[in-house]
Amino acid sequence: MIAGDLLGERARLTPGSLALVTVPAAGGDGERLSYAELDRRAEACARLLAERLGLGAGERVGLLAGNRVEFLEVFFACAKAGTVLVPIGTRLTAPEIAHLVADSGLAVLIWAGEHEATLRELASLLPLPQTVALDGPVLPTDLDYQAERRALEGGRLTRRPRLGPEDLWALLYTSGTTGKPKGVMIPHRQLLWNGYNTVISWQLTADDVTPIFTPLYHAGGLAAFLVPMVTIGGRVLLFEGFDPEVVWRVVEREGVTVMLGVPTILKRLAEVPAFETADLSRLRWAISGGAPLPRVVLDRYRERGVVLKQGYGMTEVGVNCFTMTVEEALTKAGSIGQPLPFTRARLAREDGAEAAAGEVGELWLKGPHVCRGYWRQSEATAAALDADGWFHTGDLARRDEDGFYTIAGRAKDMLISGGVNVYPAEIEGELLLHPGVADAAVVGVPHPEWGEVGVAFVVAVEGLAPSAEDLLAHLAGRLARYKHPREIVFLDALPRTPYGKVVKGELRERYLAGRGEL
């Protein structure tokens, strides 16, 4: 497998095909760019990086911006110029961004105008690298991105870097729910293989149309559908904001055929009137990722005639690792499917032996879609990526007799109560089936007799007020008594990362600070 210019190759093959439609936050008409037009912009950005700024292959380029066309320009420009993209979460604080800037060793930071206050605070924490302003220069260190790009548009890079499959395309920092974020080293090989394998296994075609409303700074936004769509020459609808009513109007107008969302987004989309009235006849299927999919959300889409699959991936291994057909999504509800071609999966017990069918074990993955490890963190790399190339995901899963996998939860989330393993995801799934529960998370807390017991944090449906007794009665007969949470705490909202994962460490710390051991 070679490395290099994915967008340029697609533009060479289908230059006139519609590549990108931008959707403004309030809806309405945005830009409509062919592959040739998008490639011309990315080529100009590559010239800005390599020729105007003098960056060499391997130098890091930070990008602090939301979903906008310039994000794609910079992403594909880095592949052309051989530089390494470092996307920065738009919700991060200046001290958090300072860690990323210092850890990655940014040579350039490209930023959007709405983050001016953050950039000024960042400048008080450390010396800024060269900055490039997407919306007009403000800081003394700024170049004007739009003016520079327009001046360079129409030409080609004079010198193309010689890149190999293991050269880095991006450094994607993990969400840091358990500590300081780590930079995941994403080589060209990983993203290109993800594109090819997803196209083949998910049966994508050049006629497919997909929306992206998840953040592009996250692996799911970049790799789950963007890279595969460019690989096959399909069309991407890039949402600059997220309004569920706008989403369904655009899905109908543009004839969306496949779509990805995280459970929280899919749930919000199903709660608006447009979900009931939009023409979804061209939507072949939707897929959920990023967090476990509650059965109640799955059923809601099924009632509307939409097949909703559950996918699996993580920044370090893909992000697309499993597949299933539409028929299998119906007969194997709750499963993530079977491994993609050339993806090897095993479930390891604590002693490293292979878990039997139906037994829970840690999911290990191996294949050409696995990352190179963590940036400048050899110990963390060795702990996650063993000498035989297996990546230890930290996720617990079961495999049935037919070879279909189902996620049981995170290994770090599992609690041991009275010597018995308890999987919070199982309890959460049952709680979410209660009509009065909008959201739920279960964490383990210390207990003097049982070692650990579960505490459930529940968000009630607006207008309803189920009691703790109601919810425990709901669990009776559904789950063995030892799995029942010892306490139920009601909250207005659960703390989540931008990509929808519950920050369970925060819940646990908040509980212990206020209550102590049970």
PDB file of N, CA and C in Angstrom, residues 174 182 184 314 316-317 362-366 370-374 377-394 410 412:
ATOM      1  N   THR A 174      -6.477  11.530  22.171  1.00  0.00           N
ATOM      2  CA  THR A 174      -7.618  10.875  22.799  1.00  0.00           C
ATOM      3  C   THR A 174      -8.315  11.852  23.740  1.00  0.00           C
ATOM      4  N   LYS A 182      -3.460  11.503  25.082  1.00  0.00           N
ATOM      5  CA  LYS A 182      -2.285  10.950  24.407  1.00  0.00           C
ATOM      6  C   LYS A 182      -2.480  11.105  22.904  1.00  0.00           C
ATOM      7  N   VAL A 184      -2.410   9.824  19.383  1.00  0.00           N
ATOM      8  CA  VAL A 184      -2.409   8.560  18.648  1.00  0.00           C
ATOM      9  C   VAL A 184      -1.772   8.806  17.284  1.00  0.00           C
ATOM     10  N   MET A 314     -12.346   2.585  17.354  1.00  0.00           N
ATOM     11  CA  MET A 314     -11.747   3.556  18.258  1.00  0.00           C
ATOM     12  C   MET A 314     -10.612   4.231  17.513  1.00  0.00           C
ATOM     13  N   GLU A 316      -7.566   4.409  17.846  1.00  0.00           N
ATOM     14  CA  GLU A 316      -6.328   3.650  17.652  1.00  0.00           C
ATOM     15  C   GLU A 316      -6.438   2.520  16.633  1.00  0.00           C
ATOM     16  N   VAL A 317      -7.651   2.103  16.290  1.00  0.00           N
ATOM     17  CA  VAL A 317      -7.776   0.890  15.458  1.00  0.00           C
ATOM     18  C   VAL A 317      -8.732   1.074  14.281  1.00  0.00           C
ATOM     19  N   GLU A 362     -11.440  -9.487  26.999  1.00  0.00           N
ATOM     20  CA  GLU A 362     -11.015  -8.206  26.441  1.00  0.00           C
ATOM     21  C   GLU A 362     -10.812  -8.355  24.938  1.00  0.00           C
ATOM     22  N   LEU A 363     -11.338  -7.405  24.177  1.00  0.00           N
ATOM     23  CA  LEU A 363     -11.228  -7.430  22.729  1.00  0.00           C
ATOM     24  C   LEU A 363      -9.840  -6.965  22.299  1.00  0.00           C
ATOM     25  N   TRP A 364      -9.139  -7.839  21.570  1.00  0.00           N
ATOM     26  CA  TRP A 364      -7.863  -7.491  20.956  1.00  0.00           C
ATOM     27  C   TRP A 364      -8.068  -7.476  19.447  1.00  0.00           C
ATOM     28  N   LEU A 365      -7.440  -6.509  18.766  1.00  0.00           N
ATOM     29  CA  LEU A 365      -7.563  -6.395  17.318  1.00  0.00           C
ATOM     30  C   LEU A 365      -6.184  -6.301  16.670  1.00  0.00           C
ATOM     31  N   LYS A 366      -6.109  -6.833  15.459  1.00  0.00           N
ATOM     32  CA  LYS A 366      -4.839  -6.844  14.732  1.00  0.00           C
ATOM     33  C   LYS A 366      -5.137  -6.685  13.251  1.00  0.00           C
ATOM     34  N   VAL A 370      -4.484  -0.669  12.285  1.00  0.00           N
ATOM     35  CA  VAL A 370      -4.081  -0.345  13.662  1.00  0.00           C
ATOM     36  C   VAL A 370      -3.010   0.750  13.631  1.00  0.00           C
ATOM     37  N   CYS A 371      -3.083   1.656  14.597  1.00  0.00           N
ATOM     38  CA  CYS A 371      -2.166   2.795  14.653  1.00  0.00           C
ATOM     39  C   CYS A 371      -0.726   2.360  14.943  1.00  0.00           C
ATOM     40  N   ARG A 372       0.167   3.330  14.958  1.00  0.00           N
ATOM     41  CA  ARG A 372       1.578   3.077  15.280  1.00  0.00           C
ATOM     42  C   ARG A 372       1.868   3.194  16.771  1.00  0.00           C
ATOM     43  N   GLY A 373       0.878   3.545  17.571  1.00  0.00           N
ATOM     44  CA  GLY A 373       1.108   3.721  18.999  1.00  0.00           C
ATOM     45  C   GLY A 373       0.895   5.160  19.405  1.00  0.00           C
ATOM     46  N   TYR A 374       1.442   5.524  20.548  1.00  0.00           N
ATOM     47  CA  TYR A 374       1.226   6.855  21.114  1.00  0.00           C
ATOM     48  C   TYR A 374       2.482   7.720  20.975  1.00  0.00           C
ATOM     49  N   GLN A 377       5.373   8.232  23.744  1.00  0.00           N
ATOM     50  CA  GLN A 377       4.985   7.517  24.963  1.00  0.00           C
ATOM     51  C   GLN A 377       5.206   6.024  24.739  1.00  0.00           C
ATOM     52  N   SER A 378       6.447   5.623  24.846  1.00  0.00           N
ATOM     53  CA  SER A 378       6.803   4.226  24.554  1.00  0.00           C
ATOM     54  C   SER A 378       6.163   3.259  25.540  1.00  0.00           C
ATOM     55  N   GLU A 379       6.055   3.649  26.805  1.00  0.00           N
ATOM     56  CA  GLU A 379       5.461   2.739  27.786  1.00  0.00           C
ATOM     57  C   GLU A 379       3.977   2.524  27.512  1.00  0.00           C
ATOM     58  N   ALA A 380       3.269   3.595  27.206  1.00  0.00           N
ATOM     59  CA  ALA A 380       1.844   3.472  26.892  1.00  0.00           C
ATOM     60  C   ALA A 380       1.644   2.667  25.616  1.00  0.00           C
ATOM     61  N   THR A 381       2.548   2.849  24.650  1.00  0.00           N
ATOM     62  CA  THR A 381       2.463   2.078  23.407  1.00  0.00           C
ATOM     63  C   THR A 381       2.660   0.599  23.675  1.00  0.00           C
ATOM     64  N   ALA A 382       3.658   0.272  24.465  1.00  0.00           N
ATOM     65  CA  ALA A 382       3.941  -1.141  24.768  1.00  0.00           C
ATOM     66  C   ALA A 382       2.808  -1.779  25.555  1.00  0.00           C
ATOM     67  N   ALA A 383       2.130  -1.003  26.391  1.00  0.00           N
ATOM     68  CA  ALA A 383       1.029  -1.551  27.189  1.00  0.00           C
ATOM     69  C   ALA A 383      -0.190  -1.856  26.333  1.00  0.00           C
ATOM     70  N   ALA A 384      -0.370  -1.090  25.250  1.00  0.00           N
ATOM     71  CA  ALA A 384      -1.560  -1.271  24.419  1.00  0.00           C
ATOM     72  C   ALA A 384      -1.307  -2.125  23.187  1.00  0.00           C
ATOM     73  N   LEU A 385      -0.108  -2.054  22.636  1.00  0.00           N
ATOM     74  CA  LEU A 385       0.220  -2.718  21.372  1.00  0.00           C
ATOM     75  C   LEU A 385       1.332  -3.715  21.633  1.00  0.00           C
ATOM     76  N   ASP A 386       0.978  -5.011  21.665  1.00  0.00           N
ATOM     77  CA  ASP A 386       1.970  -5.996  22.086  1.00  0.00           C
ATOM     78  C   ASP A 386       2.931  -6.354  20.954  1.00  0.00           C
ATOM     79  N   ALA A 387       3.911  -7.192  21.266  1.00  0.00           N
ATOM     80  CA  ALA A 387       4.982  -7.511  20.326  1.00  0.00           C
ATOM     81  C   ALA A 387       4.478  -8.252  19.096  1.00  0.00           C
ATOM     82  N   ASP A 388       3.321  -8.899  19.201  1.00  0.00           N
ATOM     83  CA  ASP A 388       2.756  -9.628  18.078  1.00  0.00           C
ATOM     84  C   ASP A 388       1.800  -8.784  17.245  1.00  0.00           C
ATOM     85  N   GLY A 389       1.678  -7.497  17.581  1.00  0.00           N
ATOM     86  CA  GLY A 389       0.835  -6.613  16.792  1.00  0.00           C
ATOM     87  C   GLY A 389      -0.610  -6.533  17.227  1.00  0.00           C
ATOM     88  N   TRP A 390      -0.962  -7.182  18.339  1.00  0.00           N
ATOM     89  CA  TRP A 390      -2.331  -7.109  18.849  1.00  0.00           C
ATOM     90  C   TRP A 390      -2.527  -5.810  19.625  1.00  0.00           C
ATOM     91  N   PHE A 391      -3.591  -5.076  19.298  1.00  0.00           N
ATOM     92  CA  PHE A 391      -3.931  -3.890  20.073  1.00  0.00           C
ATOM     93  C   PHE A 391      -4.963  -4.284  21.113  1.00  0.00           C
ATOM     94  N   HIS A 392      -4.643  -4.017  22.388  1.00  0.00           N
ATOM     95  CA  HIS A 392      -5.517  -4.359  23.501  1.00  0.00           C
ATOM     96  C   HIS A 392      -6.472  -3.185  23.716  1.00  0.00           C
ATOM     97  N   THR A 393      -7.738  -3.340  23.300  1.00  0.00           N
ATOM     98  CA  THR A 393      -8.651  -2.203  23.236  1.00  0.00           C
ATOM     99  C   THR A 393      -9.126  -1.735  24.603  1.00  0.00           C
ATOM    100  N   GLY A 394      -9.114  -2.618  25.604  1.00  0.00           N
ATOM    101  CA  GLY A 394      -9.698  -2.258  26.894  1.00  0.00           C
ATOM    102  C   GLY A 394     -11.201  -2.412  26.927  1.00  0.00           C
ATOM    103  N   ARG A 410     -16.469  -1.303  29.057  1.00  0.00           N
ATOM    104  CA  ARG A 410     -15.038  -1.080  29.214  1.00  0.00           C
ATOM    105  C   ARG A 410     -14.503  -1.917  30.360  1.00  0.00           C
ATOM    106  N   LYS A 412     -12.207  -1.110  32.350  1.00  0.00           N
ATOM    107  CA  LYS A 412     -12.029  -0.233  33.511  1.00  0.00           C
ATOM    108  C   LYS A 412     -13.357   0.075  34.186  1.00  0.00           C
TER     109      LYS A 412
END
